[in-house]
Amino acid sequence: MPSKTNPQVVVRVATPADSSVCGQICYDAFSTLSSKHGFPCDFPGPEAATGVLSMLFSSPGVYCVVAESEGRIVGSNCLDERAMIGGIGPITIDPGAQNLGVGRMLMQAVMDRANERCPAGMRLVQAAYHNRSLALYTSLGFDIREPLCCLQGRPRERSVAGCAVRPAQPTDLETCNGLSRRVHGFDRGADLKQAIKEKTAIVVERAGRVTGYATSMAFFGHATAETNLDMQAMIGSAESFGGPGILLPSRNSALLRWCLANDLHVVQTMTLMSIGLYNEPAGAWLPSILF
Ligand SMILES: CC(C)(COP(=O)(O)OP(=O)(O)OC[C@H]1O[C@@H](n2cnc3c(N)ncnc32)[C@H](O)[C@@H]1OP(=O)(O)O)[C@@H](O)C(=O)NCCC(=O)NCCS
């Protein structure tokens, strides 16, 4: 383990073979933190954390790093570099090696990479109750952009009059990317393309036009729409939300009230932070945990 007296830590690129060790660390880091604060863990068990990291460590377009101390892995971090704005996380450090500077090293490693590959900037989502990560990211230059609510449950209203939700097709890609550019100023087209291939993506149509899309209604999915009505149709259509829940900008009071009136509950509050390009989105949106 690194210590104040022996801080020797090496950062290297992660390989798929690292995923089970890192998955266990990821689970231990989140479960230790969340149980201390009385919140549910982001992952139901180490297998789920390993599954997510194994997917990220083997995805082209995702840059992943591990930190080693005396030949032992003590933490990992990832950068989704498929868009002009990079998405950072999940970063986790072995609970026995926290608060010794390893997190800062793993953040610096992916930020250096994002500076080369993601010209417009980088973003991350932080658990609002975690003082240490807030302090670390702020001191590294991230600005707070949006308070978020992680929401879970099964919406009572299953459909919205005038809106039809259907699976997204490859032919929807350009329309959805155009919508994202109008709302956010950039698109996450590679992410959406993959989600369409994996059949998790949906679109909503209103008055014969595509007015919103989601890569999936989940913690790891994002959604963008012209109006709250379009977003309500997509939220209402979901049988369940993947992972801890969907992330909803808390300042969108009308949409949050609609969700609460529809039996969704707040799991925890989170914070979207960014460096670089950020414009106030011009529409309804749900960021993913890697937005
Ligand atoms: C968050 C996490 C990745 C940070 O990694 P770490 O190795 O523990 O953090 P570091 O030691 O590199 O940096 C912590 C910094 O925050 C500072 N800090 C810690 N608590 C603080 C507080 N309450 N107020 C102000 N500063 C604080 C430390 O002094 C240190 O600052 P420094 O680099 O200027 O000395 C790690 O603690 C972790 O895995 N947590 C559990 C999982 C998690 O929350 N992941 C992040 C998801 S968003």
PDB file of C-alpha atoms in Angstrom, residues 16-234:
ATOM      1  CA  PRO A  16      -9.139  -6.496 -19.537  1.00  0.00           C
ATOM      2  CA  ALA A  17      -7.181  -8.868 -17.237  1.00  0.00           C
ATOM      3  CA  ASP A  18      -7.224  -6.136 -14.530  1.00  0.00           C
ATOM      4  CA  SER A  19     -11.019  -5.980 -14.381  1.00  0.00           C
ATOM      5  CA  SER A  20     -11.691  -8.474 -11.567  1.00  0.00           C
ATOM      6  CA  VAL A  21      -9.121  -6.894  -9.190  1.00  0.00           C
ATOM      7  CA  CYS A  22     -10.354  -3.394 -10.102  1.00  0.00           C
ATOM      8  CA  GLY A  23     -14.012  -4.511  -9.878  1.00  0.00           C
ATOM      9  CA  GLN A  24     -13.465  -5.669  -6.302  1.00  0.00           C
ATOM     10  CA  ILE A  25     -11.721  -2.375  -5.432  1.00  0.00           C
ATOM     11  CA  CYS A  26     -14.507  -0.410  -7.129  1.00  0.00           C
ATOM     12  CA  TYR A  27     -17.161  -2.261  -5.124  1.00  0.00           C
ATOM     13  CA  ASP A  28     -15.201  -1.943  -1.854  1.00  0.00           C
ATOM     14  CA  ALA A  29     -14.609   1.792  -2.413  1.00  0.00           C
ATOM     15  CA  PHE A  30     -18.254   2.592  -3.174  1.00  0.00           C
ATOM     16  CA  SER A  31     -19.783   0.264  -0.557  1.00  0.00           C
ATOM     17  CA  THR A  32     -17.483   1.544   2.223  1.00  0.00           C
ATOM     18  CA  LEU A  33     -18.319   5.132   1.320  1.00  0.00           C
ATOM     19  CA  SER A  34     -22.074   4.689   0.862  1.00  0.00           C
ATOM     20  CA  SER A  35     -22.607   2.592   4.005  1.00  0.00           C
ATOM     21  CA  LYS A  36     -20.739   5.214   6.028  1.00  0.00           C
ATOM     22  CA  HIS A  37     -23.230   7.829   4.843  1.00  0.00           C
ATOM     23  CA  GLY A  38     -26.320   5.579   4.909  1.00  0.00           C
ATOM     24  CA  PHE A  39     -26.798   5.459   1.128  1.00  0.00           C
ATOM     25  CA  PRO A  40     -27.274   2.382  -1.098  1.00  0.00           C
ATOM     26  CA  CYS A  41     -24.149   1.271  -3.000  1.00  0.00           C
ATOM     27  CA  ASP A  42     -23.968   2.164  -6.713  1.00  0.00           C
ATOM     28  CA  PHE A  43     -23.247  -1.537  -7.427  1.00  0.00           C
ATOM     29  CA  PRO A  44     -25.200  -4.506  -5.979  1.00  0.00           C
ATOM     30  CA  GLY A  45     -21.985  -6.569  -5.640  1.00  0.00           C
ATOM     31  CA  PRO A  46     -18.373  -6.957  -6.824  1.00  0.00           C
ATOM     32  CA  GLU A  47     -19.514  -8.939  -9.898  1.00  0.00           C
ATOM     33  CA  ALA A  48     -21.582  -5.984 -11.167  1.00  0.00           C
ATOM     34  CA  ALA A  49     -18.616  -3.602 -10.698  1.00  0.00           C
ATOM     35  CA  THR A  50     -16.324  -6.097 -12.467  1.00  0.00           C
ATOM     36  CA  GLY A  51     -18.848  -6.379 -15.329  1.00  0.00           C
ATOM     37  CA  VAL A  52     -18.878  -2.595 -15.874  1.00  0.00           C
ATOM     38  CA  LEU A  53     -15.069  -2.271 -15.668  1.00  0.00           C
ATOM     39  CA  SER A  54     -14.507  -5.277 -17.902  1.00  0.00           C
ATOM     40  CA  MET A  55     -16.750  -3.619 -20.520  1.00  0.00           C
ATOM     41  CA  LEU A  56     -14.940  -0.260 -20.162  1.00  0.00           C
ATOM     42  CA  PHE A  57     -11.417  -1.800 -20.105  1.00  0.00           C
ATOM     43  CA  SER A  58     -12.122  -3.576 -23.410  1.00  0.00           C
ATOM     44  CA  SER A  59     -14.039  -0.775 -25.219  1.00  0.00           C
ATOM     45  CA  PRO A  60     -12.253   0.976 -28.053  1.00  0.00           C
ATOM     46  CA  GLY A  61     -12.700   4.698 -27.407  1.00  0.00           C
ATOM     47  CA  VAL A  62     -12.443   4.348 -23.624  1.00  0.00           C
ATOM     48  CA  TYR A  63      -9.011   5.059 -22.082  1.00  0.00           C
ATOM     49  CA  CYS A  64      -8.555   3.291 -18.732  1.00  0.00           C
ATOM     50  CA  VAL A  65      -5.706   3.446 -16.226  1.00  0.00           C
ATOM     51  CA  VAL A  66      -4.742   1.640 -13.022  1.00  0.00           C
ATOM     52  CA  ALA A  67      -2.455   2.742 -10.183  1.00  0.00           C
ATOM     53  CA  GLU A  68      -0.005   0.192  -8.774  1.00  0.00           C
ATOM     54  CA  SER A  69       1.948   0.272  -5.533  1.00  0.00           C
ATOM     55  CA  GLU A  70       4.652  -2.381  -5.035  1.00  0.00           C
ATOM     56  CA  GLY A  71       3.165  -4.365  -7.956  1.00  0.00           C
ATOM     57  CA  ARG A  72      -0.351  -4.334  -6.469  1.00  0.00           C
ATOM     58  CA  ILE A  73      -3.285  -2.499  -8.062  1.00  0.00           C
ATOM     59  CA  VAL A  74      -4.723   0.133  -5.701  1.00  0.00           C
ATOM     60  CA  GLY A  75      -7.195   1.952  -7.978  1.00  0.00           C
ATOM     61  CA  SER A  76      -8.502   2.672 -11.481  1.00  0.00           C
ATOM     62  CA  ASN A  77     -10.095   5.388 -13.601  1.00  0.00           C
ATOM     63  CA  CYS A  78     -11.623   5.680 -17.097  1.00  0.00           C
ATOM     64  CA  LEU A  79     -12.122   8.312 -19.817  1.00  0.00           C
ATOM     65  CA  ASP A  80     -14.769   7.952 -22.508  1.00  0.00           C
ATOM     66  CA  GLU A  81     -12.963   9.735 -25.346  1.00  0.00           C
ATOM     67  CA  ARG A  82     -15.474   9.043 -28.130  1.00  0.00           C
ATOM     68  CA  ALA A  83     -16.822  12.618 -28.242  1.00  0.00           C
ATOM     69  CA  MET A  84     -15.330  16.118 -28.345  1.00  0.00           C
ATOM     70  CA  ILE A  85     -16.139  16.294 -24.619  1.00  0.00           C
ATOM     71  CA  GLY A  86     -14.615  13.469 -22.561  1.00  0.00           C
ATOM     72  CA  GLY A  87     -16.568  11.668 -19.811  1.00  0.00           C
ATOM     73  CA  ILE A  88     -14.525  10.678 -16.737  1.00  0.00           C
ATOM     74  CA  GLY A  89     -15.185   7.827 -14.264  1.00  0.00           C
ATOM     75  CA  PRO A  90     -15.738   5.648 -12.412  1.00  0.00           C
ATOM     76  CA  ILE A  91     -12.626   6.440 -10.335  1.00  0.00           C
ATOM     77  CA  THR A  92     -12.104   4.263  -7.283  1.00  0.00           C
ATOM     78  CA  ILE A  93      -9.214   3.770  -4.868  1.00  0.00           C
ATOM     79  CA  ASP A  94      -8.775   0.828  -2.473  1.00  0.00           C
ATOM     80  CA  PRO A  95     -10.232   2.039   0.866  1.00  0.00           C
ATOM     81  CA  GLY A  96      -6.868   1.242   2.515  1.00  0.00           C
ATOM     82  CA  ALA A  97      -5.029   3.542   0.075  1.00  0.00           C
ATOM     83  CA  GLN A  98      -7.372   6.544   0.021  1.00  0.00           C
ATOM     84  CA  ASN A  99      -6.482  10.147   0.868  1.00  0.00           C
ATOM     85  CA  LEU A 100      -2.801   9.551  -0.038  1.00  0.00           C
ATOM     86  CA  GLY A 101      -2.777  11.244  -3.448  1.00  0.00           C
ATOM     87  CA  VAL A 102      -3.562   8.210  -5.644  1.00  0.00           C
ATOM     88  CA  GLY A 103      -6.935   9.626  -6.754  1.00  0.00           C
ATOM     89  CA  ARG A 104      -5.257  12.873  -7.813  1.00  0.00           C
ATOM     90  CA  MET A 105      -2.695  10.903  -9.886  1.00  0.00           C
ATOM     91  CA  LEU A 106      -5.409   8.859 -11.618  1.00  0.00           C
ATOM     92  CA  MET A 107      -7.431  12.009 -12.322  1.00  0.00           C
ATOM     93  CA  GLN A 108      -4.369  13.794 -13.729  1.00  0.00           C
ATOM     94  CA  ALA A 109      -3.631  10.801 -15.999  1.00  0.00           C
ATOM     95  CA  VAL A 110      -7.051  10.867 -17.688  1.00  0.00           C
ATOM     96  CA  MET A 111      -7.156  14.695 -17.745  1.00  0.00           C
ATOM     97  CA  ASP A 112      -3.806  14.772 -19.596  1.00  0.00           C
ATOM     98  CA  ARG A 113      -5.244  12.286 -22.086  1.00  0.00           C
ATOM     99  CA  ALA A 114      -8.496  14.306 -22.447  1.00  0.00           C
ATOM    100  CA  ASN A 115      -6.449  17.427 -23.144  1.00  0.00           C
ATOM    101  CA  GLU A 116      -4.970  15.557 -26.160  1.00  0.00           C
ATOM    102  CA  ARG A 117      -8.104  13.762 -27.412  1.00  0.00           C
ATOM    103  CA  CYS A 118     -11.207  15.693 -26.328  1.00  0.00           C
ATOM    104  CA  PRO A 119     -10.647  19.248 -27.592  1.00  0.00           C
ATOM    105  CA  ALA A 120     -13.792  20.843 -26.132  1.00  0.00           C
ATOM    106  CA  GLY A 121     -13.436  19.706 -22.527  1.00  0.00           C
ATOM    107  CA  MET A 122     -14.293  17.034 -19.963  1.00  0.00           C
ATOM    108  CA  ARG A 123     -17.092  16.232 -17.544  1.00  0.00           C
ATOM    109  CA  LEU A 124     -17.882  13.979 -14.607  1.00  0.00           C
ATOM    110  CA  VAL A 125     -20.689  13.274 -12.162  1.00  0.00           C
ATOM    111  CA  GLN A 126     -19.903  13.304  -8.431  1.00  0.00           C
ATOM    112  CA  ALA A 127     -21.858  11.956  -5.414  1.00  0.00           C
ATOM    113  CA  ALA A 128     -22.987  15.182  -3.692  1.00  0.00           C
ATOM    114  CA  TYR A 129     -22.485  13.742  -0.187  1.00  0.00           C
ATOM    115  CA  HIS A 130     -18.804  12.929  -0.825  1.00  0.00           C
ATOM    116  CA  ASN A 131     -16.776  15.884   0.474  1.00  0.00           C
ATOM    117  CA  ARG A 132     -13.433  14.420  -0.617  1.00  0.00           C
ATOM    118  CA  SER A 133     -14.283  13.939  -4.295  1.00  0.00           C
ATOM    119  CA  LEU A 134     -15.885  17.417  -4.443  1.00  0.00           C
ATOM    120  CA  ALA A 135     -12.715  18.942  -2.985  1.00  0.00           C
ATOM    121  CA  LEU A 136     -10.438  16.902  -5.276  1.00  0.00           C
ATOM    122  CA  TYR A 137     -12.294  17.703  -8.520  1.00  0.00           C
ATOM    123  CA  THR A 138     -12.709  21.392  -7.649  1.00  0.00           C
ATOM    124  CA  SER A 139      -9.020  21.753  -6.879  1.00  0.00           C
ATOM    125  CA  LEU A 140      -8.206  20.048 -10.203  1.00  0.00           C
ATOM    126  CA  GLY A 141     -10.176  22.755 -12.036  1.00  0.00           C
ATOM    127  CA  PHE A 142     -13.678  21.280 -12.426  1.00  0.00           C
ATOM    128  CA  ASP A 143     -16.610  23.701 -12.059  1.00  0.00           C
ATOM    129  CA  ILE A 144     -20.001  22.717 -10.654  1.00  0.00           C
ATOM    130  CA  ARG A 145     -22.554  22.913 -13.459  1.00  0.00           C
ATOM    131  CA  GLU A 146     -25.742  21.164 -12.422  1.00  0.00           C
ATOM    132  CA  PRO A 147     -27.250  19.535  -9.328  1.00  0.00           C
ATOM    133  CA  LEU A 148     -28.775  16.152 -10.232  1.00  0.00           C
ATOM    134  CA  CYS A 149     -31.291  13.762  -8.673  1.00  0.00           C
ATOM    135  CA  CYS A 150     -30.742  10.041  -9.126  1.00  0.00           C
ATOM    136  CA  LEU A 151     -34.310   8.693  -9.450  1.00  0.00           C
ATOM    137  CA  GLN A 152     -35.544   5.112  -9.275  1.00  0.00           C
ATOM    138  CA  GLY A 153     -38.955   3.409  -9.443  1.00  0.00           C
ATOM    139  CA  ARG A 154     -41.657   2.539 -11.963  1.00  0.00           C
ATOM    140  CA  PRO A 155     -43.572   5.544 -13.313  1.00  0.00           C
ATOM    141  CA  ARG A 156     -47.347   5.322 -12.871  1.00  0.00           C
ATOM    142  CA  GLU A 157     -48.150   7.135 -16.164  1.00  0.00           C
ATOM    143  CA  ARG A 158     -46.887   4.775 -18.841  1.00  0.00           C
ATOM    144  CA  SER A 159     -47.549   7.018 -21.844  1.00  0.00           C
ATOM    145  CA  VAL A 160     -48.018  10.660 -22.794  1.00  0.00           C
ATOM    146  CA  ALA A 161     -50.786  11.723 -25.215  1.00  0.00           C
ATOM    147  CA  GLY A 162     -49.392  12.654 -28.629  1.00  0.00           C
ATOM    148  CA  CYS A 163     -45.965  11.027 -28.035  1.00  0.00           C
ATOM    149  CA  ALA A 164     -44.957   7.609 -29.362  1.00  0.00           C
ATOM    150  CA  VAL A 165     -41.816   5.875 -28.039  1.00  0.00           C
ATOM    151  CA  ARG A 166     -40.125   3.200 -30.181  1.00  0.00           C
ATOM    152  CA  PRO A 167     -36.719   1.471 -30.451  1.00  0.00           C
ATOM    153  CA  ALA A 168     -34.132   3.666 -32.216  1.00  0.00           C
ATOM    154  CA  GLN A 169     -32.946   2.539 -35.676  1.00  0.00           C
ATOM    155  CA  PRO A 170     -29.626   3.247 -37.422  1.00  0.00           C
ATOM    156  CA  THR A 171     -31.544   5.661 -39.689  1.00  0.00           C
ATOM    157  CA  ASP A 172     -32.402   7.805 -36.606  1.00  0.00           C
ATOM    158  CA  LEU A 173     -28.728   8.467 -35.812  1.00  0.00           C
ATOM    159  CA  GLU A 174     -28.255  11.698 -37.766  1.00  0.00           C
ATOM    160  CA  THR A 175     -31.556  13.199 -36.572  1.00  0.00           C
ATOM    161  CA  CYS A 176     -30.679  12.409 -32.939  1.00  0.00           C
ATOM    162  CA  ASN A 177     -27.155  13.794 -33.305  1.00  0.00           C
ATOM    163  CA  GLY A 178     -28.631  16.987 -34.791  1.00  0.00           C
ATOM    164  CA  LEU A 179     -31.003  17.268 -31.831  1.00  0.00           C
ATOM    165  CA  SER A 180     -28.102  16.794 -29.397  1.00  0.00           C
ATOM    166  CA  ARG A 181     -26.085  19.520 -31.142  1.00  0.00           C
ATOM    167  CA  ARG A 182     -29.052  21.925 -30.920  1.00  0.00           C
ATOM    168  CA  VAL A 183     -29.595  21.189 -27.205  1.00  0.00           C
ATOM    169  CA  HIS A 184     -25.990  20.713 -25.980  1.00  0.00           C
ATOM    170  CA  GLY A 185     -23.730  22.144 -28.694  1.00  0.00           C
ATOM    171  CA  PHE A 186     -22.156  18.727 -29.347  1.00  0.00           C
ATOM    172  CA  ASP A 187     -23.211  15.108 -29.835  1.00  0.00           C
ATOM    173  CA  ARG A 188     -22.347  11.743 -28.356  1.00  0.00           C
ATOM    174  CA  GLY A 189     -22.962   9.999 -31.687  1.00  0.00           C
ATOM    175  CA  ALA A 190     -20.512   7.105 -31.139  1.00  0.00           C
ATOM    176  CA  ASP A 191     -22.207   6.297 -27.838  1.00  0.00           C
ATOM    177  CA  LEU A 192     -25.650   6.432 -29.496  1.00  0.00           C
ATOM    178  CA  LYS A 193     -24.505   4.323 -32.476  1.00  0.00           C
ATOM    179  CA  GLN A 194     -23.353   1.581 -30.109  1.00  0.00           C
ATOM    180  CA  ALA A 195     -26.583   1.795 -28.078  1.00  0.00           C
ATOM    181  CA  ILE A 196     -28.653   1.404 -31.276  1.00  0.00           C
ATOM    182  CA  LYS A 197     -26.560  -1.672 -32.144  1.00  0.00           C
ATOM    183  CA  GLU A 198     -27.095  -3.090 -28.647  1.00  0.00           C
ATOM    184  CA  LYS A 199     -30.836  -2.331 -28.954  1.00  0.00           C
ATOM    185  CA  THR A 200     -31.059  -0.253 -25.754  1.00  0.00           C
ATOM    186  CA  ALA A 201     -31.681   3.080 -27.540  1.00  0.00           C
ATOM    187  CA  ILE A 202     -35.159   4.583 -27.942  1.00  0.00           C
ATOM    188  CA  VAL A 203     -36.624   7.612 -29.701  1.00  0.00           C
ATOM    189  CA  VAL A 204     -39.820   9.562 -29.070  1.00  0.00           C
ATOM    190  CA  GLU A 205     -41.915  10.912 -31.945  1.00  0.00           C
ATOM    191  CA  ARG A 206     -44.400  13.768 -31.709  1.00  0.00           C
ATOM    192  CA  ALA A 207     -46.350  15.219 -34.629  1.00  0.00           C
ATOM    193  CA  GLY A 208     -44.537  12.865 -36.986  1.00  0.00           C
ATOM    194  CA  ARG A 209     -41.020  13.944 -35.979  1.00  0.00           C
ATOM    195  CA  VAL A 210     -38.298  12.532 -33.721  1.00  0.00           C
ATOM    196  CA  THR A 211     -38.282  14.929 -30.741  1.00  0.00           C
ATOM    197  CA  GLY A 212     -36.058  13.008 -28.316  1.00  0.00           C
ATOM    198  CA  TYR A 213     -33.808  10.002 -27.821  1.00  0.00           C
ATOM    199  CA  ALA A 214     -32.155   7.993 -25.063  1.00  0.00           C
ATOM    200  CA  THR A 215     -29.174   5.624 -25.312  1.00  0.00           C
ATOM    201  CA  SER A 216     -30.875   3.746 -22.449  1.00  0.00           C
ATOM    202  CA  MET A 217     -33.000   4.755 -19.476  1.00  0.00           C
ATOM    203  CA  ALA A 218     -30.204   4.047 -17.005  1.00  0.00           C
ATOM    204  CA  PHE A 219     -27.362   5.390 -14.861  1.00  0.00           C
ATOM    205  CA  PHE A 220     -24.969   4.723 -17.759  1.00  0.00           C
ATOM    206  CA  GLY A 221     -27.373   6.098 -20.396  1.00  0.00           C
ATOM    207  CA  HIS A 222     -28.161   9.659 -21.455  1.00  0.00           C
ATOM    208  CA  ALA A 223     -31.309  11.196 -22.949  1.00  0.00           C
ATOM    209  CA  THR A 224     -31.966  14.426 -24.840  1.00  0.00           C
ATOM    210  CA  ALA A 225     -35.313  15.866 -25.930  1.00  0.00           C
ATOM    211  CA  GLU A 226     -36.884  19.059 -27.232  1.00  0.00           C
ATOM    212  CA  THR A 227     -39.380  19.377 -24.365  1.00  0.00           C
ATOM    213  CA  ASN A 228     -40.265  17.935 -20.945  1.00  0.00           C
ATOM    214  CA  LEU A 229     -43.267  16.241 -22.561  1.00  0.00           C
ATOM    215  CA  ASP A 230     -40.980  14.215 -24.838  1.00  0.00           C
ATOM    216  CA  MET A 231     -38.789  13.298 -21.856  1.00  0.00           C
ATOM    217  CA  GLN A 232     -41.843  12.270 -19.802  1.00  0.00           C
ATOM    218  CA  ALA A 233     -42.885   9.918 -22.616  1.00  0.00           C
ATOM    219  CA  MET A 234     -39.458   8.227 -22.563  1.00  0.00           C
TER     220      MET A 234
END
